[in-house]
Amino acid sequence: MAAQAPSLSQRVDPAGYRAVLGRYPTGITVVTTVAEGCQPIGTTVNSFTSVSLDPPLVLVAIGRERTIHPVIASTRHFAVNILDEESTALSDCFSGAPSELPREAFCDAAHELGGSGMPLLDAALATIECELDRSIEAGDHTLYLGRITSLAARASESWPLLYFRGRYLRIEHAGTEELLGKPDST
Ligand SMILES: Cc1cc2nc3c(=O)[nH]c(=O)nc-3n(C[C@H](O)[C@H](O)[C@H](O)COP(=O)(O)O)c2cc1C
């Protein structure tokens, strides 16, 4: 009898997956919502992307094991906070990495509540409040598609915090070199 071909998950080992996907640079966000008792909670997330303008949709992929996973499913609201490059300590804390900030006290992060009651971080470059449009189960994660209810870009001069090959990265030369590509239309 012919040997069965290995399944895809057998062929793609976790280290290889992380090494390859880690070469795709991303920004870093903190996804927030409110747990029982009006307790704000947040999780560091880089699997965030824009999806659709009409209707306005964004997507985050949240691991099923994450504390925030069932909370988003029940509140059906969340906010995406795009971190600036001064916010590595917040990113560490909200990811559960060793940190001097108290994770159980929302990492001591200064914030206000947005129109839908979602925590918006003062340290964010921009914030997006969403109502859950739909959830899609995807392996060990759930894709939460959020319909944008409000958004805001802060009048901040700072750059976004980047993530590349499992490490934080700063846009070191972006402020001094001419940008390549087509001009910004806005
Ligand atoms: C830079 C970075 C990006 C992350 N991106 C995601 C992500 O997109 N989705 C996710 O579920 N977890 C992501 N994590 C992991 C979660 O932040 C982490 O597992 C979680 O906060 C652990 O806390 P919990 O056990 O209380 O849920 C990321 C972590 C880091 C450091």
PDB file of C-alpha atoms and ligand atoms in Angstrom:
ATOM      1  CA  MET A   1       0.000   0.000   0.000  1.00  0.00           C
ATOM      2  CA  ALA A   2       1.340   3.459  -0.942  1.00  0.00           C
ATOM      3  CA  ALA A   3       2.352   5.690   1.995  1.00  0.00           C
ATOM      4  CA  GLN A   4      -0.068   8.544   2.615  1.00  0.00           C
ATOM      5  CA  ALA A   5       1.218  12.023   1.737  1.00  0.00           C
ATOM      6  CA  PRO A   6       1.920  14.052   4.883  1.00  0.00           C
ATOM      7  CA  SER A   7      -0.771  16.561   5.753  1.00  0.00           C
ATOM      8  CA  LEU A   8       0.050  20.219   5.271  1.00  0.00           C
ATOM      9  CA  SER A   9       0.379  20.813   9.012  1.00  0.00           C
ATOM     10  CA  GLN A  10       2.947  17.972   9.147  1.00  0.00           C
ATOM     11  CA  ARG A  11       4.948  19.525   6.320  1.00  0.00           C
ATOM     12  CA  VAL A  12       4.864  23.083   7.717  1.00  0.00           C
ATOM     13  CA  ASP A  13       6.727  23.056  10.992  1.00  0.00           C
ATOM     14  CA  PRO A  14       5.968  25.889  13.467  1.00  0.00           C
ATOM     15  CA  ALA A  15       9.531  27.248  13.440  1.00  0.00           C
ATOM     16  CA  GLY A  16       9.534  27.467   9.650  1.00  0.00           C
ATOM     17  CA  TYR A  17       6.105  29.089   9.632  1.00  0.00           C
ATOM     18  CA  ARG A  18       7.278  31.744  12.118  1.00  0.00           C
ATOM     19  CA  ALA A  19      10.584  32.294  10.303  1.00  0.00           C
ATOM     20  CA  VAL A  20       8.914  32.858   6.938  1.00  0.00           C
ATOM     21  CA  LEU A  21       5.861  34.822   8.107  1.00  0.00           C
ATOM     22  CA  GLY A  22       8.132  36.880  10.362  1.00  0.00           C
ATOM     23  CA  ARG A  23       9.838  38.228   7.253  1.00  0.00           C
ATOM     24  CA  TYR A  24       6.638  40.034   6.385  1.00  0.00           C
ATOM     25  CA  PRO A  25       6.852  43.287   8.405  1.00  0.00           C
ATOM     26  CA  THR A  26       3.757  44.555  10.161  1.00  0.00           C
ATOM     27  CA  GLY A  27       2.688  47.289  12.517  1.00  0.00           C
ATOM     28  CA  ILE A  28       1.617  46.460  16.038  1.00  0.00           C
ATOM     29  CA  THR A  29      -1.778  47.088  17.560  1.00  0.00           C
ATOM     30  CA  VAL A  30      -3.440  46.524  20.887  1.00  0.00           C
ATOM     31  CA  VAL A  31      -6.936  45.138  20.454  1.00  0.00           C
ATOM     32  CA  THR A  32      -9.120  46.204  23.364  1.00  0.00           C
ATOM     33  CA  THR A  33     -12.581  45.516  24.663  1.00  0.00           C
ATOM     34  CA  VAL A  34     -14.398  45.550  27.972  1.00  0.00           C
ATOM     35  CA  ALA A  35     -14.880  42.469  30.129  1.00  0.00           C
ATOM     36  CA  GLU A  36     -17.488  41.861  32.799  1.00  0.00           C
ATOM     37  CA  GLY A  37     -17.600  44.549  35.459  1.00  0.00           C
ATOM     38  CA  CYS A  38     -16.507  47.241  32.976  1.00  0.00           C
ATOM     39  CA  GLN A  39     -12.923  45.934  33.169  1.00  0.00           C
ATOM     40  CA  PRO A  40     -10.879  47.054  30.122  1.00  0.00           C
ATOM     41  CA  ILE A  41      -8.707  44.311  28.622  1.00  0.00           C
ATOM     42  CA  GLY A  42      -6.263  44.310  25.729  1.00  0.00           C
ATOM     43  CA  THR A  43      -4.043  42.018  23.689  1.00  0.00           C
ATOM     44  CA  THR A  44      -1.098  42.791  21.428  1.00  0.00           C
ATOM     45  CA  VAL A  45      -2.012  41.898  17.847  1.00  0.00           C
ATOM     46  CA  ASN A  46      -0.105  42.199  14.572  1.00  0.00           C
ATOM     47  CA  SER A  47      -2.505  40.175  12.435  1.00  0.00           C
ATOM     48  CA  PHE A  48      -4.607  43.226  11.665  1.00  0.00           C
ATOM     49  CA  THR A  49      -5.574  44.351   8.188  1.00  0.00           C
ATOM     50  CA  SER A  50      -7.955  46.611   6.346  1.00  0.00           C
ATOM     51  CA  VAL A  51     -10.554  44.659   4.351  1.00  0.00           C
ATOM     52  CA  SER A  52     -13.280  46.770   2.754  1.00  0.00           C
ATOM     53  CA  LEU A  53     -14.211  50.439   2.392  1.00  0.00           C
ATOM     54  CA  ASP A  54     -17.883  49.861   1.583  1.00  0.00           C
ATOM     55  CA  PRO A  55     -18.927  48.651   4.046  1.00  0.00           C
ATOM     56  CA  PRO A  56     -15.937  49.689   6.162  1.00  0.00           C
ATOM     57  CA  LEU A  57     -14.431  46.463   7.508  1.00  0.00           C
ATOM     58  CA  VAL A  58     -11.183  45.500   9.227  1.00  0.00           C
ATOM     59  CA  LEU A  59      -9.988  42.133  10.420  1.00  0.00           C
ATOM     60  CA  VAL A  60      -8.013  40.777  13.354  1.00  0.00           C
ATOM     61  CA  ALA A  61      -7.006  37.143  13.906  1.00  0.00           C
ATOM     62  CA  ILE A  62      -7.291  36.192  17.567  1.00  0.00           C
ATOM     63  CA  GLY A  63      -6.014  32.886  18.971  1.00  0.00           C
ATOM     64  CA  ARG A  64      -8.733  30.785  20.576  1.00  0.00           C
ATOM     65  CA  GLU A  65      -6.653  30.495  23.747  1.00  0.00           C
ATOM     66  CA  ARG A  66      -6.409  34.247  24.250  1.00  0.00           C
ATOM     67  CA  THR A  67      -8.211  35.705  27.255  1.00  0.00           C
ATOM     68  CA  ILE A  68      -9.803  38.323  24.999  1.00  0.00           C
ATOM     69  CA  HIS A  69     -11.180  35.745  22.529  1.00  0.00           C
ATOM     70  CA  PRO A  70     -14.488  34.926  24.287  1.00  0.00           C
ATOM     71  CA  VAL A  71     -14.873  38.514  25.496  1.00  0.00           C
ATOM     72  CA  ILE A  72     -15.007  39.892  21.948  1.00  0.00           C
ATOM     73  CA  ALA A  73     -17.445  37.127  21.033  1.00  0.00           C
ATOM     74  CA  SER A  74     -19.769  38.209  23.827  1.00  0.00           C
ATOM     75  CA  THR A  75     -19.425  42.020  23.773  1.00  0.00           C
ATOM     76  CA  ARG A  76     -19.404  42.004  19.942  1.00  0.00           C
ATOM     77  CA  HIS A  77     -17.339  45.186  20.060  1.00  0.00           C
ATOM     78  CA  PHE A  78     -13.604  45.833  20.002  1.00  0.00           C
ATOM     79  CA  ALA A  79     -11.137  48.612  19.248  1.00  0.00           C
ATOM     80  CA  VAL A  80      -7.848  48.488  17.373  1.00  0.00           C
ATOM     81  CA  ASN A  81      -5.147  50.811  18.734  1.00  0.00           C
ATOM     82  CA  ILE A  82      -2.182  51.346  16.377  1.00  0.00           C
ATOM     83  CA  LEU A  83       0.940  51.732  18.524  1.00  0.00           C
ATOM     84  CA  ASP A  84       3.683  54.287  18.031  1.00  0.00           C
ATOM     85  CA  GLU A  85       7.367  53.428  18.305  1.00  0.00           C
ATOM     86  CA  GLU A  86       7.580  54.665  21.891  1.00  0.00           C
ATOM     87  CA  SER A  87       5.140  51.960  22.965  1.00  0.00           C
ATOM     88  CA  THR A  88       7.286  48.808  23.139  1.00  0.00           C
ATOM     89  CA  ALA A  89       6.596  48.515  26.891  1.00  0.00           C
ATOM     90  CA  LEU A  90       2.843  48.509  26.230  1.00  0.00           C
ATOM     91  CA  SER A  91       3.248  45.940  23.468  1.00  0.00           C
ATOM     92  CA  ASP A  92       5.249  43.695  25.818  1.00  0.00           C
ATOM     93  CA  CYS A  93       2.756  44.073  28.637  1.00  0.00           C
ATOM     94  CA  PHE A  94      -0.339  43.463  26.507  1.00  0.00           C
ATOM     95  CA  SER A  95       1.282  40.347  25.043  1.00  0.00           C
ATOM     96  CA  GLY A  96       1.948  38.864  28.479  1.00  0.00           C
ATOM     97  CA  ALA A  97       5.741  39.143  28.067  1.00  0.00           C
ATOM     98  CA  PRO A  98       7.845  39.988  31.141  1.00  0.00           C
ATOM     99  CA  SER A  99       7.016  43.606  31.942  1.00  0.00           C
ATOM    100  CA  GLU A 100       7.181  46.104  34.766  1.00  0.00           C
ATOM    101  CA  LEU A 101       3.660  47.183  33.885  1.00  0.00           C
ATOM    102  CA  PRO A 102       0.681  45.429  35.523  1.00  0.00           C
ATOM    103  CA  ARG A 103      -1.171  43.343  32.920  1.00  0.00           C
ATOM    104  CA  GLU A 104      -4.028  42.787  35.373  1.00  0.00           C
ATOM    105  CA  ALA A 105      -4.487  46.592  35.624  1.00  0.00           C
ATOM    106  CA  PHE A 106      -4.680  47.202  31.871  1.00  0.00           C
ATOM    107  CA  CYS A 107      -0.897  47.770  31.837  1.00  0.00           C
ATOM    108  CA  ASP A 108      -1.492  51.148  33.523  1.00  0.00           C
ATOM    109  CA  ALA A 109      -2.286  52.414  30.010  1.00  0.00           C
ATOM    110  CA  ALA A 110      -3.820  55.892  29.904  1.00  0.00           C
ATOM    111  CA  HIS A 111      -7.031  55.637  27.919  1.00  0.00           C
ATOM    112  CA  GLU A 112     -10.502  56.961  27.379  1.00  0.00           C
ATOM    113  CA  LEU A 113     -13.668  55.197  26.333  1.00  0.00           C
ATOM    114  CA  GLY A 114     -14.824  55.759  22.765  1.00  0.00           C
ATOM    115  CA  GLY A 115     -18.387  56.223  21.563  1.00  0.00           C
ATOM    116  CA  SER A 116     -19.109  52.495  21.724  1.00  0.00           C
ATOM    117  CA  GLY A 117     -17.466  52.193  25.135  1.00  0.00           C
ATOM    118  CA  MET A 118     -14.252  50.629  23.833  1.00  0.00           C
ATOM    119  CA  PRO A 119     -10.937  51.589  25.503  1.00  0.00           C
ATOM    120  CA  LEU A 120      -8.846  53.872  23.259  1.00  0.00           C
ATOM    121  CA  LEU A 121      -5.183  54.205  24.270  1.00  0.00           C
ATOM    122  CA  ASP A 122      -3.629  57.662  24.587  1.00  0.00           C
ATOM    123  CA  ALA A 123      -0.411  56.165  23.167  1.00  0.00           C
ATOM    124  CA  ALA A 124      -2.069  55.081  19.917  1.00  0.00           C
ATOM    125  CA  LEU A 125      -1.268  56.779  16.609  1.00  0.00           C
ATOM    126  CA  ALA A 126      -4.774  55.975  15.469  1.00  0.00           C
ATOM    127  CA  THR A 127      -7.791  54.153  16.845  1.00  0.00           C
ATOM    128  CA  ILE A 128     -10.595  52.183  15.225  1.00  0.00           C
ATOM    129  CA  GLU A 129     -13.795  51.174  17.015  1.00  0.00           C
ATOM    130  CA  CYS A 130     -15.643  48.214  15.583  1.00  0.00           C
ATOM    131  CA  GLU A 131     -18.827  46.276  15.963  1.00  0.00           C
ATOM    132  CA  LEU A 132     -18.360  42.574  15.265  1.00  0.00           C
ATOM    133  CA  ASP A 133     -19.680  41.899  11.766  1.00  0.00           C
ATOM    134  CA  ARG A 134     -18.883  38.184  11.683  1.00  0.00           C
ATOM    135  CA  SER A 135     -16.503  35.579  13.046  1.00  0.00           C
ATOM    136  CA  ILE A 136     -14.744  33.015  10.889  1.00  0.00           C
ATOM    137  CA  GLU A 137     -13.107  30.011  12.499  1.00  0.00           C
ATOM    138  CA  ALA A 138      -9.643  29.559  11.028  1.00  0.00           C
ATOM    139  CA  GLY A 139      -7.546  26.796  12.547  1.00  0.00           C
ATOM    140  CA  ASP A 140      -6.379  27.768  16.021  1.00  0.00           C
ATOM    141  CA  HIS A 141      -7.502  31.381  15.478  1.00  0.00           C
ATOM    142  CA  THR A 142     -10.784  33.176  14.864  1.00  0.00           C
ATOM    143  CA  LEU A 143     -10.968  35.928  12.282  1.00  0.00           C
ATOM    144  CA  TYR A 144     -13.001  38.722  13.782  1.00  0.00           C
ATOM    145  CA  LEU A 145     -14.316  40.976  11.024  1.00  0.00           C
ATOM    146  CA  GLY A 146     -15.212  44.331  12.506  1.00  0.00           C
ATOM    147  CA  ARG A 147     -17.493  46.917  10.969  1.00  0.00           C
ATOM    148  CA  ILE A 148     -15.996  50.320  11.768  1.00  0.00           C
ATOM    149  CA  THR A 149     -18.229  52.512  13.925  1.00  0.00           C
ATOM    150  CA  SER A 150     -15.711  55.313  14.423  1.00  0.00           C
ATOM    151  CA  LEU A 151     -12.072  56.046  13.758  1.00  0.00           C
ATOM    152  CA  ALA A 152      -9.535  58.707  14.659  1.00  0.00           C
ATOM    153  CA  ALA A 153      -5.993  59.600  13.659  1.00  0.00           C
ATOM    154  CA  ARG A 154      -4.082  61.418  16.368  1.00  0.00           C
ATOM    155  CA  ALA A 155      -2.154  64.584  15.527  1.00  0.00           C
ATOM    156  CA  SER A 156       1.104  62.865  16.452  1.00  0.00           C
ATOM    157  CA  GLU A 157       4.533  63.256  14.872  1.00  0.00           C
ATOM    158  CA  SER A 158       5.690  59.786  15.943  1.00  0.00           C
ATOM    159  CA  TRP A 159       6.197  56.763  13.731  1.00  0.00           C
ATOM    160  CA  PRO A 160       4.390  53.452  14.039  1.00  0.00           C
ATOM    161  CA  LEU A 161       6.017  50.582  15.887  1.00  0.00           C
ATOM    162  CA  LEU A 162       6.974  47.805  13.478  1.00  0.00           C
ATOM    163  CA  TYR A 163       7.429  44.054  13.965  1.00  0.00           C
ATOM    164  CA  PHE A 164       9.870  42.063  11.843  1.00  0.00           C
ATOM    165  CA  ARG A 165      11.457  38.641  12.386  1.00  0.00           C
ATOM    166  CA  GLY A 166      10.034  38.491  15.902  1.00  0.00           C
ATOM    167  CA  ARG A 167      11.551  41.827  16.929  1.00  0.00           C
ATOM    168  CA  TYR A 168      10.494  45.434  17.182  1.00  0.00           C
ATOM    169  CA  LEU A 169      11.757  47.689  14.421  1.00  0.00           C
ATOM    170  CA  ARG A 170      11.889  51.457  14.025  1.00  0.00           C
ATOM    171  CA  ILE A 171      11.556  53.317  10.757  1.00  0.00           C
ATOM    172  CA  GLU A 172      15.007  54.813  11.220  1.00  0.00           C
ATOM    173  CA  HIS A 173      15.492  56.607   7.952  1.00  0.00           C
ATOM    174  CA  ALA A 174      11.932  57.230   6.890  1.00  0.00           C
ATOM    175  CA  GLY A 175      11.989  60.823   8.090  1.00  0.00           C
ATOM    176  CA  THR A 176      15.068  61.815   6.080  1.00  0.00           C
ATOM    177  CA  GLU A 177      14.734  59.912   2.821  1.00  0.00           C
ATOM    178  CA  GLU A 178      12.288  60.614   0.033  1.00  0.00           C
ATOM    179  CA  LEU A 179       9.424  58.150  -0.056  1.00  0.00           C
ATOM    180  CA  LEU A 180       9.363  55.860  -3.075  1.00  0.00           C
ATOM    181  CA  GLY A 181       6.287  54.938  -5.060  1.00  0.00           C
ATOM    182  CA  LYS A 182       3.263  56.926  -6.134  1.00  0.00           C
ATOM    183  CA  PRO A 183       2.497  60.155  -4.310  1.00  0.00           C
ATOM    184  CA  ASP A 184       0.018  60.106  -1.457  1.00  0.00           C
ATOM    185  CA  SER A 185      -3.364  61.272  -2.826  1.00  0.00           C
ATOM    186  CA  THR A 186      -4.570  62.677   0.505  1.00  0.00           C
TER     187      THR A 186
HETATM  188  C1  LIG B   1       4.148  41.550  18.382  1.00  0.00           C
HETATM  189  C2  LIG B   1       3.082  40.555  18.796  1.00  0.00           C
HETATM  190  C3  LIG B   1       2.020  40.309  17.950  1.00  0.00           C
HETATM  191  C4  LIG B   1       0.997  39.407  18.314  1.00  0.00           C
HETATM  192  N1  LIG B   1      -0.043  39.209  17.456  1.00  0.00           N
HETATM  193  C5  LIG B   1      -1.047  38.370  17.815  1.00  0.00           C
HETATM  194  C6  LIG B   1      -2.162  38.185  16.949  1.00  0.00           C
HETATM  195  O1  LIG B   1      -2.238  38.761  15.859  1.00  0.00           O
HETATM  196  N2  LIG B   1      -3.156  37.372  17.366  1.00  0.00           N
HETATM  197  C7  LIG B   1      -3.115  36.723  18.557  1.00  0.00           C
HETATM  198  O2  LIG B   1      -4.047  35.986  18.892  1.00  0.00           O
HETATM  199  N3  LIG B   1      -2.059  36.863  19.406  1.00  0.00           N
HETATM  200  C8  LIG B   1      -1.027  37.676  19.057  1.00  0.00           C
HETATM  201  N4  LIG B   1       0.039  37.848  19.899  1.00  0.00           N
HETATM  202  C9  LIG B   1       0.075  37.104  21.159  1.00  0.00           C
HETATM  203  C10 LIG B   1      -0.819  37.709  22.221  1.00  0.00           C
HETATM  204  O3  LIG B   1      -0.565  39.096  22.403  1.00  0.00           O
HETATM  205  C11 LIG B   1      -0.584  36.970  23.563  1.00  0.00           C
HETATM  206  O4  LIG B   1      -0.609  35.596  23.360  1.00  0.00           O
HETATM  207  C12 LIG B   1      -1.648  37.270  24.582  1.00  0.00           C
HETATM  208  O5  LIG B   1      -1.694  38.634  24.886  1.00  0.00           O
HETATM  209  C13 LIG B   1      -1.365  36.462  25.838  1.00  0.00           C
HETATM  210  O6  LIG B   1      -2.217  36.850  26.862  1.00  0.00           O
HETATM  211  P1  LIG B   1      -3.503  35.974  27.294  1.00  0.00           P
HETATM  212  O7  LIG B   1      -2.977  34.596  27.579  1.00  0.00           O
HETATM  213  O8  LIG B   1      -4.025  36.654  28.510  1.00  0.00           O
HETATM  214  O9  LIG B   1      -4.457  35.985  26.176  1.00  0.00           O
HETATM  215  C14 LIG B   1       1.065  38.733  19.566  1.00  0.00           C
HETATM  216  C15 LIG B   1       2.156  38.985  20.411  1.00  0.00           C
HETATM  217  C16 LIG B   1       3.146  39.893  20.035  1.00  0.00           C
HETATM  218  C17 LIG B   1       4.300  40.152  20.987  1.00  0.00           C
END
